Coordinates of C-alpha atoms in Angstrom, one line a residue:
M1 CA 102.7 101.4 86.1
K2 CA 105.6 102.8 88.1
Q3 CA 109.1 102.0 86.9
K4 CA 112.0 102.3 89.1
A5 CA 114.8 104.6 87.8
T6 CA 112.6 105.9 84.9
I7 CA 113.8 109.5 85.3
T8 CA 114.5 112.7 83.5
I9 CA 118.1 113.9 83.9
L10 CA 119.8 116.7 82.0
L11 CA 123.2 115.0 82.6
A12 CA 123.9 111.7 84.2
F13 CA 126.3 108.7 84.1
F14 CA 126.4 105.5 86.1
S15 CA 129.4 103.5 87.5
I16 CA 129.6 100.3 89.4
S17 CA 130.0 102.1 92.8
G18 CA 128.5 105.5 92.1
L19 CA 125.9 107.7 90.5
F20 CA 126.5 111.3 89.5
S21 CA 123.9 113.7 88.1
Q22 CA 122.9 117.3 87.6
Q23 CA 119.4 118.7 87.9
L24 CA 117.7 115.5 88.6
Y25 CA 113.9 115.2 88.1
V26 CA 111.9 112.2 89.0
G27 CA 108.8 112.2 86.8
N28 CA 105.3 111.0 87.6
N29 CA 104.9 107.3 88.2
A30 CA 108.7 106.9 88.3
E31 CA 111.1 106.1 91.1
F32 CA 114.8 106.8 91.6
F33 CA 116.6 104.7 94.2
V34 CA 119.9 105.2 95.9
A35 CA 121.2 102.2 97.9
S36 CA 122.8 102.9 101.3
G37 CA 126.5 103.5 100.8
T38 CA 126.3 104.5 97.2
L39 CA 128.5 107.3 96.1
F40 CA 125.9 109.8 94.8
T41 CA 126.0 113.5 94.0
T42 CA 123.7 116.0 92.2
S43 CA 126.6 118.4 91.9
N44 CA 125.2 120.9 94.4
T45 CA 121.7 120.9 92.8
V46 CA 118.3 120.1 94.4
V47 CA 116.3 117.0 93.3
T48 CA 112.7 117.7 92.3
T49 CA 109.9 115.2 91.8
G50 CA 106.6 115.0 89.9
T51 CA 103.4 114.7 91.9
T52 CA 103.7 110.9 91.9
G53 CA 107.4 110.7 91.5
I54 CA 109.4 109.0 94.2
F55 CA 113.0 109.5 95.4
S56 CA 113.9 106.5 97.6
V57 CA 116.9 105.4 99.7
G58 CA 117.9 102.2 101.4
A59 CA 117.9 101.8 105.1
G60 CA 121.0 103.3 106.7
S61 CA 121.4 105.9 104.0
N62 CA 123.0 109.2 105.1
W63 CA 123.0 111.1 101.8
G64 CA 122.0 114.7 101.7
S65 CA 123.2 118.1 102.5
S66 CA 122.0 121.7 102.4
Q67 CA 123.2 121.9 98.8
E68 CA 121.9 118.4 97.7
Y69 CA 118.5 117.3 98.9
V70 CA 115.0 116.5 97.6
D71 CA 112.3 119.0 97.2
G72 CA 109.5 116.4 97.3
K73 CA 108.7 113.0 98.9
V74 CA 111.5 110.7 100.0
T75 CA 110.9 107.0 100.8
G76 CA 113.2 105.0 103.1
Y77 CA 113.1 101.2 102.7
G78 CA 113.9 98.4 105.1
T79 CA 114.8 98.8 108.8
G80 CA 117.5 101.0 110.3
I81 CA 118.5 104.5 111.0
T82 CA 118.0 106.5 107.8
K83 CA 118.2 110.1 106.9
L84 CA 115.4 111.4 104.7
P85 CA 117.1 114.3 102.8
I86 CA 114.1 116.6 102.3
G87 CA 113.6 120.3 102.0
N88 CA 111.5 123.0 100.4
N89 CA 111.8 126.5 99.2
S90 CA 115.6 126.8 99.8
I91 CA 115.2 125.2 103.4
Y92 CA 116.9 121.9 104.1
A93 CA 115.1 120.0 106.8
P94 CA 116.1 116.3 106.9
V95 CA 114.4 113.8 109.1
T96 CA 116.4 111.2 110.8
A97 CA 114.2 108.1 111.3
D98 CA 115.0 105.0 113.4
H99 CA 112.4 102.9 111.5
T100 CA 110.9 99.5 111.3
G101 CA 109.8 99.0 107.7
T102 CA 109.2 101.6 105.1
V103 CA 109.1 105.3 106.1
E104 CA 108.2 108.3 104.0
G105 CA 108.6 112.0 104.5
I106 CA 108.1 115.4 102.8
Y107 CA 108.8 118.8 104.2
Y108 CA 106.9 122.1 103.7
N109 CA 108.4 125.6 104.3
A110 CA 104.9 126.8 105.1
T111 CA 102.4 127.4 107.9
P112 CA 101.0 124.2 109.4
F113 CA 97.3 123.7 110.0
T114 CA 96.1 125.9 112.9
G115 CA 93.9 123.5 114.7
T116 CA 93.6 123.4 118.6
L117 CA 96.2 122.5 121.1
G118 CA 96.0 119.4 123.3
T119 CA 96.3 119.4 127.1
N120 CA 100.0 118.8 127.2
I121 CA 101.0 121.4 124.6
D122 CA 101.5 125.1 125.5
A123 CA 102.2 126.3 121.9
K124 CA 103.4 125.1 118.5
S125 CA 105.4 126.4 115.5
D126 CA 103.6 128.4 112.8
I127 CA 106.6 128.3 110.4
E128 CA 107.1 124.8 109.0
Y129 CA 105.8 121.2 109.0
W130 CA 106.5 117.7 107.9
E131 CA 104.2 114.9 106.6
L132 CA 105.5 111.5 107.6
T133 CA 104.3 107.9 107.5
G134 CA 105.7 104.7 108.9
N135 CA 106.8 103.4 112.3
A136 CA 109.8 105.2 113.7
T137 CA 111.6 107.3 116.3
I138 CA 112.1 110.6 114.5
T139 CA 114.5 113.5 114.8
L140 CA 113.4 117.0 113.5
P141 CA 116.0 119.7 113.0
W142 CA 115.8 123.4 113.3
D143 CA 117.9 126.4 112.4
S144 CA 117.5 130.2 112.5
H145 CA 114.7 130.1 110.0
S146 CA 112.6 128.1 112.5
D147 CA 112.6 131.0 115.0
M148 CA 112.8 128.7 118.0
T149 CA 113.8 131.7 120.1
T150 CA 110.4 133.2 119.9
L151 CA 108.6 129.8 120.4
V152 CA 110.6 129.0 123.5
N153 CA 111.0 132.4 125.2
N154 CA 107.3 133.2 124.7
N155 CA 106.3 129.9 126.4
G156 CA 108.4 129.5 129.6
G157 CA 111.9 130.0 128.3
S158 CA 113.1 126.4 128.6
I159 CA 114.8 124.9 125.5
N160 CA 114.2 121.4 126.9
S161 CA 110.4 121.9 126.6
I162 CA 110.7 121.6 122.8
A163 CA 108.9 118.5 121.6
V164 CA 107.6 116.9 118.4
V165 CA 103.9 117.4 118.0
G166 CA 101.5 115.9 115.5
L167 CA 98.1 116.9 114.1
N168 CA 95.5 114.3 114.9
G169 CA 92.2 115.3 113.2
S170 CA 92.1 119.0 114.1
T171 CA 94.1 118.7 117.4
W172 CA 97.8 119.0 118.0
N173 CA 99.2 116.5 120.5
L174 CA 102.6 115.3 121.7
V175 CA 103.5 112.3 119.6
S176 CA 105.5 110.8 122.5
A177 CA 104.7 110.8 126.2
P178 CA 105.4 114.1 128.1
Q179 CA 109.0 114.7 129.1
T180 CA 110.4 111.9 126.8
N181 CA 111.7 114.1 123.9
T182 CA 115.5 114.6 123.7
V183 CA 116.7 118.1 122.8
T184 CA 120.3 118.9 121.6
G185 CA 121.8 122.2 120.4
N186 CA 120.7 125.7 121.0
L187 CA 117.9 128.0 119.9
T188 CA 119.6 128.9 116.7
Q189 CA 120.5 125.3 115.6
G190 CA 119.5 122.0 117.1
N191 CA 117.1 119.1 116.9
V192 CA 114.6 117.2 118.9
T193 CA 114.1 113.4 119.0
T194 CA 110.9 111.5 120.1
D195 CA 111.0 108.9 122.8
S196 CA 113.9 106.5 121.8
A197 CA 112.2 103.7 123.7
V198 CA 108.9 103.8 121.8
K199 CA 108.5 104.2 118.1
V200 CA 105.8 106.5 116.8
N201 CA 103.0 105.3 114.6
L202 CA 103.4 108.2 112.1
N203 CA 100.3 107.3 110.3
G204 CA 98.3 108.6 113.2
F205 CA 99.2 112.2 112.5
S206 CA 98.7 114.2 109.3
Q207 CA 101.4 116.9 110.1
F208 CA 104.3 117.2 112.4
T209 CA 106.1 120.3 113.8
F210 CA 107.7 121.7 116.9
G211 CA 105.7 122.3 120.0
I212 CA 106.2 123.1 123.8
D213 CA 105.8 120.3 126.2
H214 CA 103.6 121.7 129.0
Q215 CA 104.9 119.3 131.6
V216 CA 108.6 120.2 131.0
V217 CA 107.7 123.9 131.3
L218 CA 106.2 123.2 134.7
D219 CA 108.9 120.8 136.0
V220 CA 112.0 122.7 134.8
D221 CA 111.0 126.3 135.4
N222 CA 109.3 125.7 138.7
L223 CA 112.6 124.6 140.2
L224 CA 113.4 128.3 140.5
L225 CA 110.3 129.3 142.5
N226 CA 108.6 126.1 143.4
K227 CA 109.0 126.7 147.2
D228 CA 108.4 130.4 146.9
I229 CA 105.0 130.4 145.1
V230 CA 102.0 128.3 146.2
L231 CA 98.6 128.5 144.5
L232 CA 95.9 128.6 147.2
N233 CA 92.8 127.8 145.1
N234 CA 93.4 125.5 142.1
P235 CA 91.1 124.7 140.4
V236 CA 89.5 128.2 140.6
Q237 CA 85.8 128.5 140.8
A238 CA 84.0 130.8 138.3
N239 CA 84.0 134.4 139.3
T240 CA 86.6 133.8 142.0
D241 CA 90.0 135.5 142.0
I242 CA 93.2 133.5 141.8
L243 CA 95.0 133.5 145.1
F244 CA 98.6 132.6 145.8
R245 CA 101.0 132.7 148.7
T246 CA 104.7 133.7 148.5
S247 CA 107.6 132.8 150.7
N248 CA 110.7 135.0 151.0
I249 CA 109.2 137.5 148.5
T250 CA 107.9 140.8 149.7
D251 CA 107.9 143.1 146.6
N252 CA 108.8 143.4 143.0
L253 CA 106.8 140.4 142.0
N254 CA 105.5 140.5 138.3
V255 CA 102.8 138.1 137.2
T256 CA 101.7 137.4 133.6
L257 CA 98.6 135.3 132.7
F258 CA 98.5 133.4 129.4
D259 CA 95.9 131.3 127.8
I260 CA 96.8 127.7 126.7
E261 CA 97.8 129.0 123.3
G262 CA 100.4 131.4 124.7
R263 CA 98.4 134.6 124.3
T264 CA 98.9 137.2 127.0
L265 CA 95.7 138.0 128.9
Q266 CA 96.9 139.9 131.9
K267 CA 100.1 141.5 133.0
H268 CA 100.7 142.7 136.6
T269 CA 103.8 144.6 137.7
A270 CA 104.9 144.8 141.3
I271 CA 101.8 143.0 142.4
K272 CA 100.5 143.9 145.9
L273 CA 101.1 141.3 148.6
D274 CA 99.1 141.3 151.8
G275 CA 100.8 139.1 154.4
G276 CA 102.5 137.2 151.5
V277 CA 99.2 136.6 149.8
G278 CA 98.6 137.9 146.3
T279 CA 95.4 138.2 144.1
I280 CA 95.0 138.0 140.4
P281 CA 91.6 139.0 139.2
N282 CA 89.5 136.4 137.5
T283 CA 87.9 138.9 134.9
N284 CA 86.0 137.4 132.1
L285 CA 88.0 134.2 132.1
S286 CA 86.2 131.2 130.6
S287 CA 86.6 127.7 131.9
G288 CA 89.8 126.1 130.8
I289 CA 93.6 125.8 131.4
Y290 CA 95.8 128.8 131.8
V291 CA 99.4 129.5 132.6
L292 CA 100.8 131.9 135.2
K293 CA 104.4 133.2 134.8
F294 CA 105.9 134.6 138.0
E295 CA 109.1 136.8 137.7
H296 CA 111.1 138.1 140.6
E297 CA 114.7 139.5 140.5
G298 CA 115.7 137.5 137.5
K299 CA 114.1 134.2 138.6
L300 CA 111.2 132.7 136.8
G301 CA 108.4 130.3 137.8
I302 CA 105.5 128.8 135.8
K303 CA 102.3 127.5 137.2
K304 CA 99.3 125.9 135.5
I305 CA 95.9 127.0 136.7
I306 CA 92.5 125.6 135.9
I307 CA 89.4 127.9 135.8
Q308 CA 86.2 125.9 136.4

């Protein structure tokens, strides 16, 4: 039977308003609870837990830092905006949850399940992931370890396309509707928050990580070339080349074709234009969704193409 505050501590003492400890370990079938507002420190050490040990906090808790966090599962009780101070293998990756009822989280500094990408995702991170349960709007943080520069620049170049994605079965999907995630910061340090108006049923996903919202890539990047590039045959029939028309562009147009997972399939430099019409060969392309990236004199445009 689980006993709250049945713990192994190398050094600890309690006071009315605070708790101070060093090298805190929460053993199996035990729980260590920190109420919101409690003065608590681990003296710059990381809390660890047994397989069934639980470190828990009250709703509204903001405890945790890059020196003091939990390498294991954290439970947040009640309803409110709560920081789950989790990390793993020297990486601090706290989740902020605006939750209704109990929420739980654990972070892994490890490669998430590969799976397949849903229709509205252009790519996902292969560096880290979280496991979360409950009902909440969540905020996931990144730093240089997350390598968001590669994820974003290889998939349209828009930081606002970063979104929270979740693994449902073997498919990665957006956990909120397209274009509803909120991004703050830069590619080196920042965070992304799911739709603030609609809490996510976290139980519907087994893993969470960063992904690229396909609709944001289209809407944001196409502003640069939306009037200059028009696809003439979309969807494209099998064995039929991809045709597009340009306006105000006569030369020096580069085109790259990607599959839905962000892999480069074709790259064309200074593509030939005949009366403003360009052709991209449909060579051994199976049916599915692809992405075309157009580059001209520092401007960038992204178009989605469907091969039937």
